[in-house]
Tab-separated table of C-alpha atoms in Angstrom:
chain	number	residue	atom	x	y	z
A	1	MET	CA	42.576	-4.579	-5.318
A	2	THR	CA	41.172	-1.129	-5.745
A	3	GLU	CA	41.148	1.091	-2.554
A	4	ILE	CA	37.313	1.747	-0.783
A	5	LYS	CA	36.761	5.045	-0.137
A	6	ASN	CA	33.269	5.411	0.191
A	7	ILE	CA	30.772	3.171	2.436
A	8	ILE	CA	27.112	2.825	2.046
A	9	PHE	CA	24.858	1.676	5.052
A	10	ASP	CA	21.870	-0.264	5.226
A	11	TRP	CA	19.791	1.209	8.280
A	12	ASP	CA	17.364	-1.276	9.617
A	13	ASN	CA	19.222	-4.313	11.392
A	14	THR	CA	22.470	-3.378	9.980
A	15	LEU	CA	23.161	0.078	12.114
A	16	PHE	CA	19.897	0.273	13.691
A	17	PRO	CA	19.099	-2.611	15.860
A	18	PHE	CA	15.285	-2.628	14.753
A	19	LYS	CA	14.052	-6.249	14.760
A	20	GLU	CA	16.234	-7.589	17.635
A	21	LYS	CA	15.799	-4.563	20.090
A	22	TYR	CA	12.936	-1.881	19.509
A	23	TRP	CA	10.376	-4.072	17.115
A	24	GLU	CA	10.349	-6.782	19.744
A	25	LEU	CA	10.326	-4.322	22.563
A	26	ALA	CA	7.649	-2.393	21.439
A	27	HIS	CA	5.273	-5.313	20.747
A	28	ARG	CA	6.046	-6.906	23.775
A	29	GLN	CA	4.910	-3.608	25.575
A	30	LEU	CA	1.853	-3.274	23.464
A	31	PHE	CA	0.665	-6.848	23.333
A	32	SER	CA	0.872	-7.028	27.143
A	33	GLU	CA	-1.029	-3.613	27.811
A	34	GLN	CA	-3.578	-4.304	25.531
A	35	LEU	CA	-4.266	-8.022	25.237
A	36	GLY	CA	-3.142	-9.316	28.326
A	37	PRO	CA	-2.627	-9.671	31.303
A	38	PHE	CA	0.041	-12.162	30.056
A	39	THR	CA	2.656	-14.338	32.399
A	40	ASP	CA	6.040	-14.078	31.046
A	41	GLN	CA	5.600	-17.617	29.520
A	42	GLU	CA	2.161	-16.865	27.887
A	43	LEU	CA	3.813	-13.634	26.108
A	44	ASN	CA	6.626	-15.729	25.033
A	45	ARG	CA	4.441	-18.229	23.144
A	46	PHE	CA	2.638	-15.387	21.721
A	47	MET	CA	4.983	-13.634	20.247
A	48	GLU	CA	6.967	-16.682	18.899
A	49	LYS	CA	3.743	-17.298	16.941
A	50	TYR	CA	3.646	-13.818	15.714
A	51	HIS	CA	7.249	-14.079	14.499
A	52	GLU	CA	6.142	-17.456	12.871
A	53	PHE	CA	3.536	-15.561	11.148
A	54	ASP	CA	5.687	-12.521	10.122
A	55	GLU	CA	8.187	-14.769	8.571
A	56	LEU	CA	5.436	-16.949	6.828
A	57	LEU	CA	4.170	-13.895	5.332
A	58	TRP	CA	7.344	-11.736	4.239
A	59	PRO	CA	8.358	-13.804	1.141
A	60	GLN	CA	5.126	-12.897	-0.209
A	61	VAL	CA	6.234	-8.912	-0.016
A	62	HIS	CA	9.516	-9.700	-1.453
A	63	GLN	CA	7.698	-11.303	-4.650
A	64	ARG	CA	4.999	-8.403	-4.721
A	65	LYS	CA	2.358	-10.613	-3.882
A	66	MET	CA	1.414	-8.726	-0.762
A	67	MET	CA	1.856	-5.237	0.564
A	68	ILE	CA	3.392	-4.448	3.303
A	69	GLU	CA	0.615	-2.659	5.145
A	70	GLU	CA	-1.519	-6.188	4.297
A	71	LEU	CA	1.460	-7.857	6.109
A	72	ARG	CA	1.232	-5.786	9.235
A	73	GLU	CA	-2.583	-6.721	9.573
A	74	GLU	CA	-2.646	-10.066	8.636
A	75	ARG	CA	0.579	-11.325	10.967
A	76	LEU	CA	-1.463	-9.849	13.706
A	77	SER	CA	-4.848	-11.252	12.431
A	78	LEU	CA	-3.665	-14.676	12.197
A	79	THR	CA	-2.106	-14.639	15.700
A	80	ILE	CA	-4.862	-13.100	17.685
A	81	GLU	CA	-7.348	-15.955	15.868
A	82	TYR	CA	-4.686	-18.613	16.534
A	83	PHE	CA	-4.809	-17.649	20.214
A	84	ASP	CA	-8.490	-17.311	20.232
A	85	LEU	CA	-8.845	-13.919	21.363
A	86	LYS	CA	-11.217	-11.016	21.141
A	87	VAL	CA	-10.350	-7.745	19.889
A	88	ASP	CA	-12.421	-4.260	18.716
A	89	GLU	CA	-12.687	-4.622	15.101
A	90	ASN	CA	-10.771	-1.221	14.842
A	91	TYR	CA	-7.907	-2.755	16.445
A	92	LEU	CA	-6.015	-4.454	13.792
A	93	THR	CA	-5.968	-1.491	11.566
A	94	GLY	CA	-5.318	0.935	14.336
A	95	PHE	CA	-2.142	-1.191	15.581
A	96	PHE	CA	0.834	-0.145	13.630
A	97	LYS	CA	0.087	3.608	14.186
A	98	LYS	CA	0.442	2.830	17.935
A	99	PHE	CA	3.685	0.391	17.598
A	100	LEU	CA	5.302	3.078	15.859
A	101	ASN	CA	4.504	5.666	18.195
A	102	ARG	CA	5.479	3.148	21.045
A	103	LEU	CA	9.189	2.413	19.058
A	104	PHE	CA	9.880	5.734	18.464
A	105	GLU	CA	9.242	6.607	22.474
A	106	LEU	CA	11.584	3.530	22.956
A	107	ILE	CA	14.797	4.614	21.039
A	108	GLU	CA	17.668	6.339	22.140
A	109	PRO	CA	20.846	7.432	20.839
A	110	ASP	CA	23.689	4.925	20.668
A	111	GLU	CA	26.750	6.941	21.775
A	112	GLN	CA	29.158	4.043	20.634
A	113	LEU	CA	27.680	4.085	16.784
A	114	ILE	CA	27.708	7.788	16.994
A	115	GLN	CA	31.478	8.017	17.895
A	116	ASN	CA	32.127	4.890	15.282
A	117	LEU	CA	30.604	6.826	12.256
A	118	LYS	CA	32.398	9.956	13.425
A	119	ASN	CA	35.647	8.037	13.567
A	120	LEU	CA	34.759	6.026	10.123
A	121	SER	CA	34.016	9.607	8.231
A	122	LYS	CA	37.969	10.576	8.920
A	123	ASN	CA	38.731	8.510	6.069
A	124	TYR	CA	35.487	7.475	4.005
A	125	LYS	CA	32.676	9.223	2.645
A	126	LEU	CA	29.476	7.656	4.098
A	127	ALA	CA	26.092	7.606	3.114
A	128	LEU	CA	22.766	5.350	3.909
A	129	LEU	CA	20.589	3.718	1.710
A	130	SER	CA	17.617	2.223	3.102
A	131	ASN	CA	13.816	0.662	2.308
A	132	GLY	CA	11.152	2.169	4.258
A	133	GLY	CA	8.604	5.413	4.637
A	134	HIS	CA	9.929	8.797	4.743
A	135	VAL	CA	8.207	9.577	8.054
A	136	GLU	CA	9.306	6.441	9.676
A	137	GLN	CA	12.717	6.208	8.626
A	138	ARG	CA	13.502	10.110	9.372
A	139	GLU	CA	11.968	9.969	12.825
A	140	LYS	CA	14.097	6.992	13.381
A	141	LEU	CA	17.331	8.363	12.306
A	142	ARG	CA	16.447	11.608	14.358
A	143	ARG	CA	15.840	10.286	17.390
A	144	SER	CA	19.063	8.059	16.918
A	145	GLN	CA	21.040	11.184	16.499
A	146	VAL	CA	22.819	10.161	13.296
A	147	GLU	CA	20.882	11.600	10.331
A	148	LYS	CA	23.444	14.360	9.845
A	149	LEU	CA	26.394	11.824	9.735
A	150	PHE	CA	26.100	10.438	6.220
A	151	SER	CA	24.162	11.312	3.121
A	152	VAL	CA	20.302	9.652	3.360
A	153	TYR	CA	18.798	8.238	0.569
A	154	ILE	CA	15.384	6.382	1.451
A	155	SER	CA	13.087	4.321	-0.865
A	156	GLY	CA	10.195	6.552	0.353
A	157	GLU	CA	11.602	9.718	-0.662
A	158	THR	CA	13.751	8.248	-4.090
A	159	GLY	CA	11.260	5.942	-5.444
A	160	TYR	CA	13.609	3.131	-5.725
A	161	LEU	CA	13.223	0.033	-3.494
A	162	LYS	CA	16.431	-2.211	-2.712
A	163	PRO	CA	17.141	-4.844	-4.632
A	164	ASP	CA	15.992	-2.441	-7.730
A	165	ALA	CA	19.490	-1.351	-8.966
A	166	ARG	CA	18.286	2.061	-9.623
A	167	ALA	CA	18.513	2.364	-5.618
A	168	PHE	CA	22.024	1.802	-5.640
A	169	LYS	CA	22.878	3.779	-8.879
A	170	ASN	CA	20.895	6.480	-7.313
A	171	VAL	CA	23.456	6.995	-4.457
A	172	LEU	CA	26.655	6.538	-6.689
A	173	THR	CA	25.320	9.022	-8.989
A	174	LYS	CA	24.249	11.654	-6.713
A	175	GLU	CA	27.363	11.243	-4.323
A	176	ASN	CA	29.697	10.955	-7.352
A	177	PHE	CA	30.904	7.433	-5.714
A	178	GLN	CA	32.812	5.235	-8.542
A	179	ALA	CA	31.364	1.423	-7.786
A	180	SER	CA	34.736	-0.225	-7.583
A	181	GLU	CA	35.883	2.234	-4.863
A	182	THR	CA	32.483	1.665	-2.737
A	183	LEU	CA	31.607	-0.847	-0.040
A	184	MET	CA	27.990	-1.898	0.606
A	185	VAL	CA	27.260	-2.876	4.245
A	186	GLY	CA	24.012	-4.509	4.611
A	187	ASP	CA	22.279	-7.494	6.523
A	188	LEU	CA	20.572	-9.089	3.604
A	189	ILE	CA	21.753	-10.851	0.730
A	190	GLU	CA	19.259	-10.518	-1.891
A	191	HIS	CA	18.324	-7.045	-1.097
A	192	ASP	CA	21.881	-5.564	0.173
A	193	ILE	CA	24.787	-7.922	-1.095
A	194	LYS	CA	23.930	-9.558	-4.168
A	195	PRO	CA	22.445	-6.111	-6.141
A	196	ALA	CA	25.534	-4.186	-5.207
A	197	GLN	CA	27.984	-6.777	-6.346
A	198	GLU	CA	26.489	-6.993	-9.445
A	199	LEU	CA	26.887	-3.127	-9.891
A	200	GLY	CA	30.819	-3.851	-9.382
A	201	MET	CA	30.801	-2.542	-5.399
A	202	LYS	CA	32.498	-4.329	-2.921
A	203	THR	CA	30.198	-5.812	-0.136
A	204	ALA	CA	30.272	-6.655	3.816
A	205	TYR	CA	27.639	-8.730	5.470
A	206	ILE	CA	26.470	-8.251	8.793
A	207	GLY	CA	24.678	-11.456	10.552
A	208	PRO	CA	25.168	-14.898	11.532
A	209	GLU	CA	25.658	-16.516	7.890
A	210	LYS	CA	28.977	-17.938	6.867
A	211	GLU	CA	30.333	-18.508	3.718
A	212	THR	CA	28.419	-16.254	2.038
A	213	ILE	CA	29.028	-14.047	-1.469
A	214	ALA	CA	30.163	-11.281	0.516
A	215	ASP	CA	33.813	-9.607	0.504
A	216	TYR	CA	33.706	-9.500	4.085
A	217	GLU	CA	31.566	-11.120	6.639
A	218	PHE	CA	31.248	-9.667	10.343
A	219	THR	CA	28.691	-11.272	13.164
A	220	ASN	CA	27.393	-7.538	13.950
A	221	ILE	CA	27.994	-4.106	13.269
A	222	GLN	CA	30.640	-3.228	16.127
A	223	ASP	CA	33.058	-6.066	14.392
A	224	PHE	CA	32.876	-4.351	11.295
A	225	PHE	CA	33.725	-0.711	12.921
A	226	ASP	CA	36.381	-2.606	14.867
A	227	SER	CA	37.974	-3.750	11.756
A	228	PHE	CA	37.718	-0.958	9.422
A	229	ILE	CA	38.544	2.039	12.211
A	230	GLU	CA	41.552	-0.201	13.187
A	231	LYS	CA	42.527	-0.884	9.655
A	232	ASN	CA	43.013	3.150	9.557
A	233	GLY	CA	44.763	3.383	12.500
A	234	ASP	CA	41.955	5.340	14.287
């Protein structure tokens, strides 16, 4: 087996607990402040329905039938309509900006993540490949204090959106990585794992699914770090 020399990480929900931690907390705080008061049970019901509409709409974004900006407004509009809440007509259009500002305020550096990346960089060349807007992703990286720990490639800057093979080829070319010596680490099979494998890269899936097409599977990112750092004796 060819030795792995390079590692490319996905960002949101792989290295950065976006959906599980910050996305959830920022939404809960804003909904409580702006649409409440809610009891804990009422807020949980609101969030459950919000999640349902979010999951219902995302396939349309992946199929390029809906823009991400439309999804953000539509999932909120459907949830508010479901609970028969009354909001100002500008609330929907202005919500995401408020959400993003709140999310930024909540982000704190993860010292364990920072140390893990530093340890990993002793034996591997590291890069990051993320979908997302320039301002949003750069600010999340900056506040997490990891931006300088690897080369960063963001779709909003490169123009290449995963799972487009050009997004991966761009990193391989600019970093002078050989595909067979490079490991792609991500949480989405269709966007991270499958396209990387098609280019001849090794892959590591982070998440709850089992027996995937990935070469390695880890329940969470810490399990990945434990395995690869231990493998090199750090």
